[in-house]
Coordinates of C-alpha atoms and ligand atoms in Angstrom, one line a residue:
X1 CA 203.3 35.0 131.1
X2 CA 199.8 33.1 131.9
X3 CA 200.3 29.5 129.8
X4 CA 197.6 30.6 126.9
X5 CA 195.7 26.9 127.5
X6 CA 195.4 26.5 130.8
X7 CA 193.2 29.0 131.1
X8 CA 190.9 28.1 128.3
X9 CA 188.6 26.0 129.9
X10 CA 187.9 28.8 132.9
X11 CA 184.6 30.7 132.0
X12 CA 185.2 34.1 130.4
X13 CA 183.1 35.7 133.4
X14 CA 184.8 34.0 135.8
X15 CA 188.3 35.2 134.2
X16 CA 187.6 38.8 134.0
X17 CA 186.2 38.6 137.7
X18 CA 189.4 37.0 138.9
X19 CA 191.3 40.0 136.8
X20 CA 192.4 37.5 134.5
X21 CA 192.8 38.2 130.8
X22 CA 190.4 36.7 128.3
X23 CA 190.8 34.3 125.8
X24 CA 189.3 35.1 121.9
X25 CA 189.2 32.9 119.1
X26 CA 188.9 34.4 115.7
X27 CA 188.1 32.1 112.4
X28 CA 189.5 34.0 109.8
X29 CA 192.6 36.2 109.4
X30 CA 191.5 38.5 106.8
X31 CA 191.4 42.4 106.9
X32 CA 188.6 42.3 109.6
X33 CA 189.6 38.9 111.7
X34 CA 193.4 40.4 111.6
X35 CA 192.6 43.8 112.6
X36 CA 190.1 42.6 115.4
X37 CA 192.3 40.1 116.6
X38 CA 195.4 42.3 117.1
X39 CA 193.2 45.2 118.4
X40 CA 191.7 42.4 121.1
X41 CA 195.5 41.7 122.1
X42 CA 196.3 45.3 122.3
X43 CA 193.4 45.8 125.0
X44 CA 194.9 42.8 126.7
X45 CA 193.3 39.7 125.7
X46 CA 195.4 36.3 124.9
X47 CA 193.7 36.6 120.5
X48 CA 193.9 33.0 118.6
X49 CA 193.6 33.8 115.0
X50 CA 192.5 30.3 113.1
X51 CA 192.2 30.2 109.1
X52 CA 192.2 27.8 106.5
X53 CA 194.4 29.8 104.2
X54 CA 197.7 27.6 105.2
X55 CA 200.2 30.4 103.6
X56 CA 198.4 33.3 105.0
X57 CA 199.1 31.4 108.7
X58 CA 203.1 30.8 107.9
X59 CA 203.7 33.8 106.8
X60 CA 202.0 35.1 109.7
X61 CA 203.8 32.9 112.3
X62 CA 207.1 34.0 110.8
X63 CA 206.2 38.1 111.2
X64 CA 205.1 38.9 107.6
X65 CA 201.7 40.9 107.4
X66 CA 200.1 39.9 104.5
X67 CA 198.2 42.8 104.0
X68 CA 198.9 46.6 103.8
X69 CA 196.8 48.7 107.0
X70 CA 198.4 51.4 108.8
X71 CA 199.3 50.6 112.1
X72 CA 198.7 47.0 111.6
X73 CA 202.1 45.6 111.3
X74 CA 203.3 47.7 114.6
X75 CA 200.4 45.6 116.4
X76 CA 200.8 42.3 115.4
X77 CA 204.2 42.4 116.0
X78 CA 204.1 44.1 119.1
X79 CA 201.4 41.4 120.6
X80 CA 202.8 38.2 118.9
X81 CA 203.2 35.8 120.4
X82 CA 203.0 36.5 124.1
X83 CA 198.8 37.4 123.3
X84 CA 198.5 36.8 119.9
X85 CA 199.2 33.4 117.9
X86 CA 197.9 32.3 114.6
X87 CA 196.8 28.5 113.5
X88 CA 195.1 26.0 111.0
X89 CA 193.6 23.8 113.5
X90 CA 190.2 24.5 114.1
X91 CA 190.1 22.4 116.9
X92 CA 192.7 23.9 118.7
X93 CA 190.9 27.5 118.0
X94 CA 187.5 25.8 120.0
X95 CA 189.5 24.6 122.5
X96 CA 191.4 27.6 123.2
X97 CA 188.4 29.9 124.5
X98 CA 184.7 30.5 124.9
X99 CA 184.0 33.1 122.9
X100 CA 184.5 32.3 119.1
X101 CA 184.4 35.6 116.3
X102 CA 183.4 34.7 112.9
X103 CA 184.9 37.0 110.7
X104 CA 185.2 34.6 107.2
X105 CA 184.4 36.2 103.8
X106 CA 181.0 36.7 102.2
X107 CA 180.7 37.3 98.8
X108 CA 177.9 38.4 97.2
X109 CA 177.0 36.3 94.2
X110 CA 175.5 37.0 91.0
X111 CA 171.7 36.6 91.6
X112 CA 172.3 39.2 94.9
X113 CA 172.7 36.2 97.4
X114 CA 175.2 36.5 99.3
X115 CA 177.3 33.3 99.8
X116 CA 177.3 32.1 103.3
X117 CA 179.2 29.1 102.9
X118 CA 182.1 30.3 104.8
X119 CA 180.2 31.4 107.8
X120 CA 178.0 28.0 108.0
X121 CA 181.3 25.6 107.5
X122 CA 183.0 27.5 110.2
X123 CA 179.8 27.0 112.5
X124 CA 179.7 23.5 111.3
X125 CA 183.3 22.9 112.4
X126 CA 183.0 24.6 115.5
X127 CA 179.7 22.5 116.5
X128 CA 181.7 19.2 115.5
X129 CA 184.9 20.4 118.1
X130 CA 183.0 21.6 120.7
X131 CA 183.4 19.9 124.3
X132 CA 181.4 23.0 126.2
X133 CA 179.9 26.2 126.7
X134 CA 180.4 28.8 123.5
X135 CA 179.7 32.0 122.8
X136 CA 179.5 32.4 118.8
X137 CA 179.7 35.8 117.6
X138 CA 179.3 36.6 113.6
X139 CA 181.0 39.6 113.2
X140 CA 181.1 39.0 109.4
X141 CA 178.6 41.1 107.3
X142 CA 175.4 38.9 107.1
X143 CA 172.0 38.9 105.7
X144 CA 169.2 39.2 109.0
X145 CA 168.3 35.3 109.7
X146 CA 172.2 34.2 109.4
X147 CA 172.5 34.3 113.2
X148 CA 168.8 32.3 113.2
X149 CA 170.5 29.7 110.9
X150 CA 174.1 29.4 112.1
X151 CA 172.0 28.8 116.0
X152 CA 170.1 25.7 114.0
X153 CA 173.1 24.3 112.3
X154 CA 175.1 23.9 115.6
X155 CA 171.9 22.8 118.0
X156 CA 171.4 20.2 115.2
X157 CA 174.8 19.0 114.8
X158 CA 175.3 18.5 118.5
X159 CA 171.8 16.6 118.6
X160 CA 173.2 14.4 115.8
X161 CA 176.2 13.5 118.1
X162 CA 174.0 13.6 121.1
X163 CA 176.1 16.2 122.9
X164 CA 173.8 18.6 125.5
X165 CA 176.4 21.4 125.2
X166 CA 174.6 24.9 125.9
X167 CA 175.8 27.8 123.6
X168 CA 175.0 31.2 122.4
X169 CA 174.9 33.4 119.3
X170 CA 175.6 36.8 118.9
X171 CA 176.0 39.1 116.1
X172 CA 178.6 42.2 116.3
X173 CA 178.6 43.4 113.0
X174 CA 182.3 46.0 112.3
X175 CA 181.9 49.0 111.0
X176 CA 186.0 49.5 110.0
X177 CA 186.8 51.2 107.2
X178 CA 190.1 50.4 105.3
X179 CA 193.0 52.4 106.1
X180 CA 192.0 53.5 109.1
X181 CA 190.7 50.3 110.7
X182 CA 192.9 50.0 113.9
X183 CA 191.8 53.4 114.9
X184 CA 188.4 52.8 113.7
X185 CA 188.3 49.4 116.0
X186 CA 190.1 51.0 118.7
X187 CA 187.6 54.4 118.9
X188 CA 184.7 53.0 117.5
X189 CA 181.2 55.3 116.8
X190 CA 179.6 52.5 118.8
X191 CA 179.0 49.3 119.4
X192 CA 176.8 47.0 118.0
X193 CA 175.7 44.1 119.9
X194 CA 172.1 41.5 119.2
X195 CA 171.4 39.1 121.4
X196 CA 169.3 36.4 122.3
X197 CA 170.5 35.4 126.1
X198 CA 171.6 38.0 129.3
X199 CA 174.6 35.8 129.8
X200 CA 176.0 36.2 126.3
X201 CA 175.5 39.9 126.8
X202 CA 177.8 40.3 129.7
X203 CA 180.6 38.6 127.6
X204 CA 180.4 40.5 125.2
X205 CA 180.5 43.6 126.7
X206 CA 183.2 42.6 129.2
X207 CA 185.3 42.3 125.7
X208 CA 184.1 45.7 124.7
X209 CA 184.4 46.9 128.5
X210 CA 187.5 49.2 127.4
X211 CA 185.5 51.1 124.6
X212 CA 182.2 51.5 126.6
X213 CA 184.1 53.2 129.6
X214 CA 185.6 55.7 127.8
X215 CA 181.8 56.2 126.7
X216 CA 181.5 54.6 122.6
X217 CA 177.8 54.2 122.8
X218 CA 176.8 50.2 123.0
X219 CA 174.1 49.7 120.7
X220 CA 172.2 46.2 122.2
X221 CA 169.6 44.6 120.2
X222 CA 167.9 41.5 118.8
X223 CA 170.3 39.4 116.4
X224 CA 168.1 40.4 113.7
X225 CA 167.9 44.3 113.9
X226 CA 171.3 44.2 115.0
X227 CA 172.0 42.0 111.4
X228 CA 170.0 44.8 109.7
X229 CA 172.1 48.0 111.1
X230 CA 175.6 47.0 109.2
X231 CA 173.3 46.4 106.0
X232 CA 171.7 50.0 106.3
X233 CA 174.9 51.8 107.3
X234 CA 176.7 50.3 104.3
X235 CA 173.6 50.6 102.1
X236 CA 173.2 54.5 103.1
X237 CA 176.8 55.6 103.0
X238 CA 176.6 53.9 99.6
X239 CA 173.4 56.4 99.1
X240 CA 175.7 59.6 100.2
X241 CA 178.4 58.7 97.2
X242 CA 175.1 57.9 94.3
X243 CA 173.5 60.6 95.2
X244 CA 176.8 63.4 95.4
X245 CA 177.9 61.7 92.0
X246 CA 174.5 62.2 90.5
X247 CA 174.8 65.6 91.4
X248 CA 178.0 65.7 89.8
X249 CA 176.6 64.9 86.7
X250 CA 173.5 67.2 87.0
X251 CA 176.6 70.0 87.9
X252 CA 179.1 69.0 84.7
X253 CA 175.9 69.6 82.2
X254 CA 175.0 73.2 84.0
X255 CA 178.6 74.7 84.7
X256 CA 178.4 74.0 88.3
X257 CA 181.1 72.9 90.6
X258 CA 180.3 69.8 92.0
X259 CA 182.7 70.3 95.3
X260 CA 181.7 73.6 96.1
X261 CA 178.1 72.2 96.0
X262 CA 178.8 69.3 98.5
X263 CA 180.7 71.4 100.6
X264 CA 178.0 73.9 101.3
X265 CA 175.5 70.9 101.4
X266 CA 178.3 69.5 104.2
X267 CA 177.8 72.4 106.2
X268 CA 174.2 71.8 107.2
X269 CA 174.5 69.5 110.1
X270 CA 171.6 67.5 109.5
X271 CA 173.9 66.3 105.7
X272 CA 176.9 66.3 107.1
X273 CA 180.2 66.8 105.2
X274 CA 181.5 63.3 104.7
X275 CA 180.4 61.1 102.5
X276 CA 179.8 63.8 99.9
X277 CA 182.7 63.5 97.7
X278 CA 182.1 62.8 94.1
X279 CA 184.6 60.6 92.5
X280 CA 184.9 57.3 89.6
X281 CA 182.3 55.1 91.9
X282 CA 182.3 53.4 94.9
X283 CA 184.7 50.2 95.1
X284 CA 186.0 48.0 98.2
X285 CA 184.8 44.4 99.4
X286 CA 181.8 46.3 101.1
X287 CA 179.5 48.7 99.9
X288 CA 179.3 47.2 96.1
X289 CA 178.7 44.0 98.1
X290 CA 176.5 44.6 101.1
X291 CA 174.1 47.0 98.3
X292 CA 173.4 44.0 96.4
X293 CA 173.0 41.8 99.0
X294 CA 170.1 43.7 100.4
X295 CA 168.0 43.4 97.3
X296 CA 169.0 39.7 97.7
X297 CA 167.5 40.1 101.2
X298 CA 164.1 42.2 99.9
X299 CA 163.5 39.7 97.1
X300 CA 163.8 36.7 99.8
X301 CA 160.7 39.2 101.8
X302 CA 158.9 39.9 98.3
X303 CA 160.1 43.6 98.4
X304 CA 162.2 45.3 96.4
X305 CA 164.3 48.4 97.3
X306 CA 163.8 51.0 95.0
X307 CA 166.2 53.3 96.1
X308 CA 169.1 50.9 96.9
X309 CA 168.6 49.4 93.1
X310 CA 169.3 53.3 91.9
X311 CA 172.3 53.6 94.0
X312 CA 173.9 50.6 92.9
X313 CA 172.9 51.9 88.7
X314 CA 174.2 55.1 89.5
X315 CA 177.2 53.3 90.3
X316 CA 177.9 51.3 87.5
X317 CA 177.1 54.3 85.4
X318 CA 179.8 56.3 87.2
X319 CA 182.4 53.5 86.6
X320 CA 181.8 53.9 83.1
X321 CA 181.9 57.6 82.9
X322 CA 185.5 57.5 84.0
X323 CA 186.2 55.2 80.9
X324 CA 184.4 57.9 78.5
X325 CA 185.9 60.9 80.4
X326 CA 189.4 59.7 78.9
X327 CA 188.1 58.3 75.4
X328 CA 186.5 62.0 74.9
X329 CA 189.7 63.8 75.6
X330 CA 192.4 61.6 74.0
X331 CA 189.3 60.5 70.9
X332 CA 191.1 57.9 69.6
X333 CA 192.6 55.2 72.5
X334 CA 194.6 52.6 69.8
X335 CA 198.4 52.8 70.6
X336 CA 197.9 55.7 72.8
X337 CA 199.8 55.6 76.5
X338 CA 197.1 56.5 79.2
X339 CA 198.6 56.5 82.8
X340 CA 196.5 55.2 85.5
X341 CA 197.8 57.0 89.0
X342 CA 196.5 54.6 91.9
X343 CA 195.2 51.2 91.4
X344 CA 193.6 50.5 95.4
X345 CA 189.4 51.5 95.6
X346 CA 191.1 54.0 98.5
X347 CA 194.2 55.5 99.6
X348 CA 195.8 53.9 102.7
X349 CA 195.1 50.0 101.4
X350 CA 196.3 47.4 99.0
X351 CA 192.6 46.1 98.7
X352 CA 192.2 46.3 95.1
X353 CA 188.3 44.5 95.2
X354 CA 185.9 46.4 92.9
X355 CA 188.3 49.3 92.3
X356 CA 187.3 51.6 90.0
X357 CA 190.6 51.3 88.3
X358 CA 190.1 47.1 87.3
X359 CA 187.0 48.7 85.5
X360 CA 188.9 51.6 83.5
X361 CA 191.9 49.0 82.9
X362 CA 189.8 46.6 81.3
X363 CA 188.2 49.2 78.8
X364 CA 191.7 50.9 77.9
X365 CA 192.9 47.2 77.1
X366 CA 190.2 46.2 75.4
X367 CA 190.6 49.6 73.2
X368 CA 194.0 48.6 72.8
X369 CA 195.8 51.1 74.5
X370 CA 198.8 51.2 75.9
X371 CA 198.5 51.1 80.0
X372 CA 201.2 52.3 82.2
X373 CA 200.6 52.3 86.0
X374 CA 201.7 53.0 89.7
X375 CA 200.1 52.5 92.6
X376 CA 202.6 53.0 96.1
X377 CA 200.9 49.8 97.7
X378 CA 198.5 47.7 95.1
X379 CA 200.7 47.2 92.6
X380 CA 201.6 43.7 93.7
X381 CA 197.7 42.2 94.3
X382 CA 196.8 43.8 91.0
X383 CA 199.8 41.4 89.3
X384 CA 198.4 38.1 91.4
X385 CA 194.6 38.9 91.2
X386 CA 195.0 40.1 87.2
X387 CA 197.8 38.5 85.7
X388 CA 196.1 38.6 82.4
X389 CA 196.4 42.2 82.1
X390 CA 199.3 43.5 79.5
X391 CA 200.1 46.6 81.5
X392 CA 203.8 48.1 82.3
X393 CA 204.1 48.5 86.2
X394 CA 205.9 51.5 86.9
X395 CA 208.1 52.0 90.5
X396 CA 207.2 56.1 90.7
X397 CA 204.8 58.5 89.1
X398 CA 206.9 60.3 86.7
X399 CA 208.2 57.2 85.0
X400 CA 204.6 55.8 85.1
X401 CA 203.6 59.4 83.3
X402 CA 207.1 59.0 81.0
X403 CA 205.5 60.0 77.3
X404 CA 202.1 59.8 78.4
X405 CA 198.5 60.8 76.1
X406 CA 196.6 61.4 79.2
X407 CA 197.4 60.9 82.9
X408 CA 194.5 59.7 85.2
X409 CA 194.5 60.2 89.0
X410 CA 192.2 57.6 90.1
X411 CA 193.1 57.2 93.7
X412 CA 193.6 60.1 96.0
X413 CA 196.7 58.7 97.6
X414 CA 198.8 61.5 99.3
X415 CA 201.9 60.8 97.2
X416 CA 199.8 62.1 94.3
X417 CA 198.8 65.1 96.1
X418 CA 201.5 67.3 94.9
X419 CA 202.9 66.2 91.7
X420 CA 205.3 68.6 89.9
X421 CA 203.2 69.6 86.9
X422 CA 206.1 71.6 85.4
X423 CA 208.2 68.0 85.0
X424 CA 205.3 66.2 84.3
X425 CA 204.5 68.6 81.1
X426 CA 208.4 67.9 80.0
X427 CA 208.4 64.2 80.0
X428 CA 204.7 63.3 78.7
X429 CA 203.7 63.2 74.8
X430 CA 200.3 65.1 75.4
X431 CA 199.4 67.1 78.5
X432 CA 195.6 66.1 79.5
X433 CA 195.3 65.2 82.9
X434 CA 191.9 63.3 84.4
X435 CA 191.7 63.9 87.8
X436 CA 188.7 61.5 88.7
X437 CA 189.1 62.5 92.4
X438 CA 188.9 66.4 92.1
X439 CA 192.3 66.4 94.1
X440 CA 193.5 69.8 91.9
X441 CA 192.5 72.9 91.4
X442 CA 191.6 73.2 87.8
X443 CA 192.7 76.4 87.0
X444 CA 195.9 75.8 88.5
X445 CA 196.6 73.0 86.1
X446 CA 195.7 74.8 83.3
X447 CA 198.1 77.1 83.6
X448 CA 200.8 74.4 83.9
X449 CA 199.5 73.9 80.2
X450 CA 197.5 70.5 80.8
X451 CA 193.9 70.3 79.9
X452 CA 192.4 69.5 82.7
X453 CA 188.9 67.3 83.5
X454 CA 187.4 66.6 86.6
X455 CA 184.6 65.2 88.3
X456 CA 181.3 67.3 88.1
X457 CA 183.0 70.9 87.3
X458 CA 185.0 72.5 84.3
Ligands
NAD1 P1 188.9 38.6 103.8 O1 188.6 37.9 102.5 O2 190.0 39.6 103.8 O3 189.2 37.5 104.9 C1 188.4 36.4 105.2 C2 189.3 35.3 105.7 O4 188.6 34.2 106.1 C3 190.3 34.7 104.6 O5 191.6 34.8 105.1 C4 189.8 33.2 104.4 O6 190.9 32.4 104.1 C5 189.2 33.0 105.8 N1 188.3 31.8 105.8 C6 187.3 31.6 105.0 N2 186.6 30.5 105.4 C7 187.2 30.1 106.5 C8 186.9 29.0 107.4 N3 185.9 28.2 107.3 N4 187.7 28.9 108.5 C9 188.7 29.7 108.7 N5 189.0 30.8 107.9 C10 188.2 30.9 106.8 O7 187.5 39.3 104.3 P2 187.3 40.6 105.1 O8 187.5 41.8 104.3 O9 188.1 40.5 106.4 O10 185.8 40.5 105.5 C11 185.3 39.5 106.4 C12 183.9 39.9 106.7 O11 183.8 41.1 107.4 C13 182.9 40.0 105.5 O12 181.7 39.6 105.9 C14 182.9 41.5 105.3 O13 181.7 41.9 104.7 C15 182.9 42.0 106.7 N6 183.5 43.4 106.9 C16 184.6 43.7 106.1 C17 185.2 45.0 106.3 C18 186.4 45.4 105.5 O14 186.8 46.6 105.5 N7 187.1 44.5 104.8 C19 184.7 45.9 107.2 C20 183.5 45.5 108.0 C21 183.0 44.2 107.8
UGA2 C1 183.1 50.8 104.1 C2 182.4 51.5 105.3 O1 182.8 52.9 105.2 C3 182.7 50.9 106.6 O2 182.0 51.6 107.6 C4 182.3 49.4 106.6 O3 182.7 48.8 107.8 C5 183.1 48.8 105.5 O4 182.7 49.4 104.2 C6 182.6 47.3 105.4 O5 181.5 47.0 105.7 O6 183.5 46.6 104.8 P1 185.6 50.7 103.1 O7 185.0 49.8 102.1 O8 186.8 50.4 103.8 O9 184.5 50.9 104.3 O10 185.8 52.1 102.4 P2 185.0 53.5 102.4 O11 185.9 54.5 103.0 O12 183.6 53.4 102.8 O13 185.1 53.8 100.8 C7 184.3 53.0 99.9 C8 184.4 53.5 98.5 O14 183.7 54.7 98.4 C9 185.8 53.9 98.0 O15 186.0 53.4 96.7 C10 185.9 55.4 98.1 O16 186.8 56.0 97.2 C11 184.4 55.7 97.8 N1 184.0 57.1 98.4 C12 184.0 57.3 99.7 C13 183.6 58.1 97.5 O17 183.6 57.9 96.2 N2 183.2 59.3 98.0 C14 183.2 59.5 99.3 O18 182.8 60.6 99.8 C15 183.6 58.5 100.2

């Protein structure tokens, strides 16, 4: 095996060249920074993953994932740790390689700014470390500018310290989705790259050299417009699910079916299909986020963006509709058991950020009913991030639906794809059954003898 430090100080060029594999840092080992940095190892490259988190690194070091993605696991231990080691020192992440990811949280805050404070003490740090040249890529989601400002808080902490080190920013913005994010990094639609210098684009698509030979289209750009594509894509695929779930509403009040309608709307090429399923609201660390942040973004410009304000009410009106979905069918919510089936904001993850579910929780709680749930994977972060909840965890479906007022399916995970309505009608109190992802057919559930509500149909 190649000693991981002695090649650190070669010039990434100069490695691939000599057929050499490269070395990546990545600050931050979260559900992007983990992904990307296994993926990276799994093309080849020697991957040093740095964060702050000091438990999140042990438990790495010692083989434990500490997030659920499919696949992820298989990688990290496959590549760990003859390409792939994990660390706390910051110093030793600059030191180990030329190219540095940034892949650190941020959170949008109240007033629709996002919080950059993450991406700008990373910069600072690696500014302060640095001994030469650096390619700095922000492949966290930021507002256009960041790239502008994280280039001015490096050039001016090495002029304070008097160091005439040349570097480079770049932006790579991930388009990943949870639950399928090592395929999705893997076979990406494309690749996103803004630049500012020739050189810096070479690195960075000898990284990507894999993905653009087998032909994912490479997208290169200015830093800003490049800044600005991740904020659209999120912002419009946030568009797809406001506008399907206002047509959902328009479809409940005339008698329509909601998923017939999207799936002849799905079939037009120029909609496409995807996208177009009506459900309880978006959730996740992204879209909820990234929306808000670009009217953060127009009201730094002076303009505000009427259509992404309507998506995001749309949204928060579709959270709520959930909660009055199951207060209409059981009327009265004191003392009454509602089952919550899924707790993740998607199948396929334990990311609980922004689920629906923390919203319909909170309202059966506060209407003091009784909440029983099960989730195959979320359970556990839902206990840590909400300890204050008084709800029973349950370890399968049926005992979670065990004398049950209403059962709601709020995430379409596949062990709730086939539940066996005949036992479920023998072991709840009354059969009503919400089904907030349109998973069933309704009729079929109303023979079972449940009464049945879905999403934008009867
Ligand atoms: P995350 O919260 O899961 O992980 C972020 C990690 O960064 C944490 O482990 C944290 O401890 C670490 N960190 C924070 N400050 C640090 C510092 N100064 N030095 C080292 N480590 C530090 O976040 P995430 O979901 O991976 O998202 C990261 C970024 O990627 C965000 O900007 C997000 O918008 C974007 N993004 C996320 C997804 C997704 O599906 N989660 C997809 C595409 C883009
Ligand atoms: C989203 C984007 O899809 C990714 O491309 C992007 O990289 C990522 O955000 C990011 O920037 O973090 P993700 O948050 O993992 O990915 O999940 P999605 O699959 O987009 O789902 C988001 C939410 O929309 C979920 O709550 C899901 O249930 C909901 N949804 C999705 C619908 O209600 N209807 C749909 O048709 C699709």
């Amino acid at each position: 095996m190649i000693s991981l430090t002695s090649i650190s100080n070669l010039h990434s060029n100069e490695l691939m060249k000599r057929g050499i594999a490269m070395n990546i840092t990545i600050i931050g080992a979260g559900y992007v920074g983990l992904v990307t940095g296994a993926c990276f190892a799994e093309l080849g490259m020697n991957v040093l993953c740095m964060d702050v988190d000091k438990q999140k690194v042990k438990k790495l070091e010692k083989g434990i994932i500490p997030i659920y993605e499919p696949g992820l696991d298989e990688l990290i231990q496959k590549n760990t740790p003859d390409r792939l080691i994990f660390t706390t020192n910051l110093n030793e992440a600059v030191q180990f390689s030329d190219v540095i990811f940034i892949a650190v949280n941020t959170p949008t805050l109240e007033n629709n700014i996002s919080d950059l404070s993450h991406v700008f003490k990373a910069a600072e740090e690696i500014a302060l470390c640095m001994k030469g040249y650096k390619v700095i890529v922000n492949k966290s989601t930021v507002p256009v500018f960041t790239g502008q400002r994280v280039k001015a808080i490096i050039k001016g902490i090495l002029q304070e310290q008097g160091k005439d080190i040349p570097f480079d920013v770049v932006s790579n913005p991930e388009f990943l989705q949870e639950g399928s994010a090592v395929n999705n990094f893997l076979q990406p639609d494309r690749i996103v790259i803004g630049f500012e210098s020739i050189h810096a684009l070479d690195v960075m698509r000898n990284i990507y050299s894999s993905q653009i030979l087998r032909g994912v289209p490479l997208v290169a750009t200015n830093i800003e417009t490049s800044e600005m594509i991740k904020y659209a894509s999120n912002a419009f695929l946030a568009t797809k699910i406001s506008f399907i779930n206002e047509i959902s509403n328009l479809c409940e009040g005339c008698g329509a079916d909601v998923s017939v309608v999207a799936y002849a709307m799905g079939l037009d090429d120029r909609i496409g299909a995807k996208f177009l399923k009506s459900g309880p609201g978006y959730g996740g660390s992204c879209l909820p986020k990234d929306t808000k942040a670009l009217l953060g973004i127009g009201k730094n410009i002076g303009y505000s963006p009427r259509l992404i304000k309507s998506v995001i009410e749309v949204n928060t009106a579709q959270k709520k509709l959930a909660c009055k979905k199951i207060k209409n069918a059981v009327k009265r919510l004191k003392k009454r058991t509602i089952t919550l089936l899924g707790l993740s904001f998607k199948p396929e993850t334990d990311d609980i950020r922004e689920s629906p579910a923390i919203d319909i929780i909170k309202y059966l709680v506060n209407s003091k009913a009784m909440v029983k749930v099960f989730d195959p994977k979320a359970s556990e972060n839902m206990k840590k991030l909400y300890s204050e909840f008084q709800i029973e965890y349950c370890s399968d479906p049926y005992s979670a639906c065990d004398k049950s007022d209403c059962i709601v399916l709020v995430t379409e995970w596949k062990d709730f794809m086939e539940l066996d309505f005949r036992r479920l009608k023998q072991i709840v109190r009354t059969p009503v059954f919400i089904d907030l992802r349109n998973v069933y057919e309704p009729d079929h559930i109303k023979k079972s003898g449940f009464q049945y509500e879905g999403i934008g149909r009867r």
